[in-house]
Amino acid sequence: MPTTTRQWLLNDRPLGRGIEDGDFRLAETEIADPGEGEVLLATRYLSFDPAQKGWMENIADYVAPMEIGDVMRGGAISEVMASNNPKFAVGDLVFGTTGWTEHLVHDGSGLVKVDTQLPPTALLSVLGTTGLTAYCGLFKVGKPVAGDTVLVSGAAGATGSVVGQLAKIAGCRAVGIAGGPEKCAWLVEEAGYDAAIDYKAGGVKEQIRQHCPRGVDVVFDNVGGGILDDMLANIATGARVVVCGGISRYETGGRPSGPGNYFNLIFRRASMAGFIVLDWANEFPDIRRRLESFVLDGRLTYQEDIQEGFENAPATLKRLFTGQNRGKQMLKV
C-alpha cells in the first residue's frame, strides 16, 4: 500500500485573468493507513468543470471556501484499495468530490458506488454533474413543452450537448450555438440538434433570427456576455431564460457585463432565472436512471475528452477555457 501521495494544491487565485500554471503547486505528502470506518482510495479519473475556476477565486458561495494550500477541489472516480468500512469492499469503484490527489484516506461520507451499465466514466459525464445540470436546468427551470424552440449556448460542451438532446426527447426544436464548423457539424449530425450557429462566423443575432423565426421559448445559457445579449434579443413571448454558467467571464474574472437586451424580458413577459443543481440532490438517483435509459435506447449520446497523466491536471483544466475539449473533460490518472 502507498505511504505517500502526490497532490495538486491551490497556490494562487486567478482573479481577473485566466488560469495559469503557477496557480497550482505539486506536492507530495504522507498518508496513513485507513482507520476504523475509513477506506484507502486510488484516484482513477479526475473530472473538470468551469465552476472550478470560481471555487479557486472564492466567488462561489454555494460551496465551502478554498484556502491557499488546500488540495484542489474536484470530482473523481476512485478504486477502493483497502477498506475498514462495511459499505465498501476492496475493488469497488466510487465517485465523489475527493480532489486532485492520487491516493487518499476517506471516511466514506458522500461517496457513491459506481453502478451503471455504461462505462464507469459516465458517472462523471452524462450521469454526473454535467448530465444532472442539463436535466435539472432544462426541466426544472426551463420547463419546455412540446413544440417549443430551445436555444443553447456552449452547445457542444458536456452540459450543452445533453440539453439539446433532452429538448428533442421532450418534443422541442433544438438550436445550438458553438464555435467552429467541426463542433457545429457534430451538433447536427451526432447530437441531433435541428440547427447549429457558429458564433465565430459572426452575426449571431441574425443567425438566431434566421433559425428561430418565431422566437426562442427556452434559452439555456452557458456563456453569458454578448452571446446572452443576442439570445435575449430573440426571445418569444413567455420565454424562460435559464442561466447555467458564464464561461465568457472566466478568462477575465470580475463582474460580468450585464445584458443590454434585458428589457426584452418585460416586452416578452419572459422570466430569467439561475440555479444550482445541488438543489435537487435528493432526485439525482432517479434522474441518473432516466438519463441512463435514454443512452441505452439510443436517444442520448455523449462525448468524453480524456487526457492522461496526473501531472497534466492543470493543463487539462485550462482546456475548458480555450475550447480545446470535445465533450466532458476528464483525466485518467
Tab-separated table of C-alpha atoms in Angstrom, residues 102-263:
chain	number	residue	atom	x	y	z
A	102	GLU	CA	-3.524	10.261	-6.431
A	103	HIS	CA	-4.433	8.499	-3.162
A	104	LEU	CA	-6.344	9.474	-0.046
A	105	VAL	CA	-7.850	8.050	3.127
A	106	HIS	CA	-11.574	8.820	3.295
A	107	ASP	CA	-14.320	8.249	5.851
A	108	GLY	CA	-16.768	7.216	3.122
A	109	SER	CA	-19.227	10.078	3.586
A	110	GLY	CA	-20.533	11.362	0.275
A	111	LEU	CA	-19.031	8.526	-1.730
A	112	VAL	CA	-21.359	6.728	-4.140
A	113	LYS	CA	-20.649	3.343	-5.692
A	114	VAL	CA	-20.405	3.258	-9.464
A	115	ASP	CA	-23.495	1.317	-10.518
A	116	THR	CA	-24.283	1.576	-14.210
A	117	GLN	CA	-24.465	-0.460	-17.405
A	118	LEU	CA	-22.450	2.301	-19.081
A	119	PRO	CA	-18.657	2.709	-18.783
A	120	PRO	CA	-17.694	3.956	-15.307
A	121	THR	CA	-16.630	7.368	-16.667
A	122	ALA	CA	-20.307	8.054	-17.435
A	123	LEU	CA	-20.687	8.856	-13.725
A	124	LEU	CA	-18.521	11.928	-14.318
A	125	SER	CA	-20.148	12.890	-17.626
A	126	VAL	CA	-23.650	12.095	-18.838
A	127	LEU	CA	-24.682	10.629	-15.453
A	128	GLY	CA	-22.576	13.091	-13.468
A	129	THR	CA	-22.837	16.781	-12.699
A	130	THR	CA	-22.943	17.746	-16.368
A	131	GLY	CA	-25.875	15.489	-17.228
A	132	LEU	CA	-27.697	16.315	-13.999
A	133	THR	CA	-27.177	20.039	-14.610
A	134	ALA	CA	-28.558	19.730	-18.127
A	135	TYR	CA	-31.613	17.820	-16.917
A	136	CYS	CA	-32.444	19.997	-13.922
A	137	GLY	CA	-31.761	23.286	-15.664
A	138	LEU	CA	-33.884	22.391	-18.655
A	139	PHE	CA	-36.830	20.691	-16.972
A	140	LYS	CA	-36.912	22.295	-13.512
A	141	VAL	CA	-36.195	25.868	-14.657
A	142	GLY	CA	-36.781	25.999	-18.429
A	143	LYS	CA	-39.967	23.925	-18.317
A	144	PRO	CA	-40.143	23.159	-22.061
A	145	VAL	CA	-43.297	21.878	-23.694
A	146	ALA	CA	-43.558	20.007	-26.978
A	147	GLY	CA	-43.218	22.365	-29.926
A	148	ASP	CA	-41.021	24.892	-28.096
A	149	THR	CA	-37.811	26.196	-29.617
A	150	VAL	CA	-34.860	25.670	-27.246
A	151	LEU	CA	-31.676	27.662	-27.872
A	152	VAL	CA	-28.469	26.546	-26.148
A	153	SER	CA	-25.176	28.433	-25.924
A	154	GLY	CA	-21.992	26.452	-25.356
A	155	ALA	CA	-23.959	23.718	-27.061
A	156	ALA	CA	-21.022	21.468	-27.915
A	157	GLY	CA	-19.868	21.356	-24.299
A	158	ALA	CA	-20.592	18.485	-21.965
A	159	THR	CA	-23.715	20.105	-20.492
A	160	GLY	CA	-24.947	21.932	-23.575
A	161	SER	CA	-24.845	18.869	-25.795
A	162	VAL	CA	-27.070	16.975	-23.362
A	163	VAL	CA	-29.515	19.888	-23.055
A	164	GLY	CA	-30.282	19.883	-26.763
A	165	GLN	CA	-30.823	16.138	-26.869
A	166	LEU	CA	-33.148	16.255	-23.868
A	167	ALA	CA	-35.061	19.041	-25.580
A	168	LYS	CA	-35.511	16.795	-28.623
A	169	ILE	CA	-36.710	13.938	-26.399
A	170	ALA	CA	-39.284	16.386	-24.972
A	171	GLY	CA	-40.580	17.136	-28.471
A	172	CYS	CA	-38.888	20.511	-28.893
A	173	ARG	CA	-36.851	22.093	-31.653
A	174	ALA	CA	-33.200	22.460	-30.591
A	175	VAL	CA	-30.799	25.086	-31.895
A	176	GLY	CA	-27.224	25.233	-30.597
A	177	ILE	CA	-24.523	27.893	-30.591
A	178	ALA	CA	-20.919	26.638	-30.759
A	179	GLY	CA	-17.518	27.702	-32.035
A	180	GLY	CA	-16.294	26.427	-35.397
A	181	PRO	CA	-17.665	24.245	-38.199
A	182	GLU	CA	-16.444	20.994	-36.636
A	183	LYS	CA	-18.411	21.475	-33.425
A	184	CYS	CA	-21.466	22.704	-35.322
A	185	ALA	CA	-21.390	19.667	-37.608
A	186	TRP	CA	-21.206	17.350	-34.578
A	187	LEU	CA	-24.228	19.064	-33.018
A	188	VAL	CA	-26.408	18.430	-36.057
A	189	GLU	CA	-25.042	15.098	-37.262
A	190	GLU	CA	-24.391	13.319	-33.956
A	191	ALA	CA	-26.233	15.151	-31.177
A	192	GLY	CA	-29.411	15.608	-33.217
A	193	TYR	CA	-29.740	19.390	-32.996
A	194	ASP	CA	-32.021	20.826	-35.662
A	195	ALA	CA	-29.598	23.654	-36.420
A	196	ALA	CA	-26.242	24.972	-35.233
A	197	ILE	CA	-24.933	28.541	-35.172
A	198	ASP	CA	-21.190	29.169	-35.459
A	199	TYR	CA	-20.516	32.228	-33.291
A	200	LYS	CA	-17.019	32.502	-34.747
A	201	ALA	CA	-18.611	33.312	-38.119
A	202	GLY	CA	-20.167	36.464	-36.620
A	203	GLY	CA	-23.690	37.819	-36.940
A	204	VAL	CA	-25.019	35.663	-34.108
A	205	LYS	CA	-28.148	37.744	-33.565
A	206	GLU	CA	-29.062	37.480	-37.240
A	207	GLN	CA	-28.317	33.751	-37.322
A	208	ILE	CA	-30.605	33.218	-34.328
A	209	ARG	CA	-33.360	35.145	-36.056
A	210	GLN	CA	-32.890	33.010	-39.168
A	211	HIS	CA	-33.049	29.681	-37.328
A	212	CYS	CA	-35.681	30.736	-34.764
A	213	PRO	CA	-38.143	32.789	-36.841
A	214	ARG	CA	-40.913	32.511	-34.206
A	215	GLY	CA	-38.570	33.449	-31.400
A	216	VAL	CA	-36.952	31.348	-28.678
A	217	ASP	CA	-39.144	29.788	-25.985
A	218	VAL	CA	-36.340	28.437	-23.783
A	219	VAL	CA	-32.844	29.920	-23.626
A	220	PHE	CA	-30.233	27.743	-21.889
A	221	ASP	CA	-27.164	29.912	-21.403
A	222	ASN	CA	-23.708	28.576	-20.581
A	223	VAL	CA	-21.757	31.556	-21.904
A	224	GLY	CA	-23.115	34.961	-20.858
A	225	GLY	CA	-21.753	38.205	-22.280
A	226	GLY	CA	-22.580	39.197	-25.834
A	227	ILE	CA	-23.967	35.770	-26.730
A	228	LEU	CA	-26.581	36.025	-23.982
A	229	ASP	CA	-27.436	39.518	-25.189
A	230	ASP	CA	-28.033	38.229	-28.716
A	231	MET	CA	-30.233	35.425	-27.407
A	232	LEU	CA	-32.316	37.816	-25.311
A	233	ALA	CA	-32.909	39.893	-28.433
A	234	ASN	CA	-34.766	36.934	-29.952
A	235	ILE	CA	-36.929	35.560	-27.142
A	236	ALA	CA	-40.589	34.729	-27.711
A	237	THR	CA	-43.486	35.858	-25.577
A	238	GLY	CA	-43.462	33.908	-22.312
A	239	ALA	CA	-39.877	32.719	-22.778
A	240	ARG	CA	-37.886	31.161	-19.946
A	241	VAL	CA	-34.190	32.093	-19.786
A	242	VAL	CA	-32.067	29.577	-17.859
A	243	VAL	CA	-28.730	30.969	-16.635
A	244	CYS	CA	-26.446	27.978	-16.080
A	245	GLY	CA	-22.941	29.393	-16.486
A	246	GLY	CA	-20.903	32.243	-17.891
A	247	ILE	CA	-17.767	30.865	-19.473
A	248	SER	CA	-17.198	34.215	-21.207
A	249	ARG	CA	-16.245	35.747	-17.846
A	250	TYR	CA	-13.887	33.012	-16.707
A	251	GLU	CA	-10.882	34.338	-18.634
A	252	THR	CA	-11.255	37.886	-17.325
A	253	GLY	CA	-12.869	37.270	-13.941
A	254	GLY	CA	-14.576	40.051	-12.067
A	255	ARG	CA	-18.124	41.159	-12.635
A	256	PRO	CA	-19.622	40.064	-15.978
A	257	SER	CA	-21.194	42.777	-18.085
A	258	GLY	CA	-24.971	42.850	-17.833
A	259	PRO	CA	-27.068	42.135	-20.922
A	260	GLY	CA	-28.207	45.255	-22.730
A	261	ASN	CA	-31.319	43.491	-24.028
A	262	TYR	CA	-32.655	42.549	-20.587
A	263	PHE	CA	-35.650	44.863	-21.107
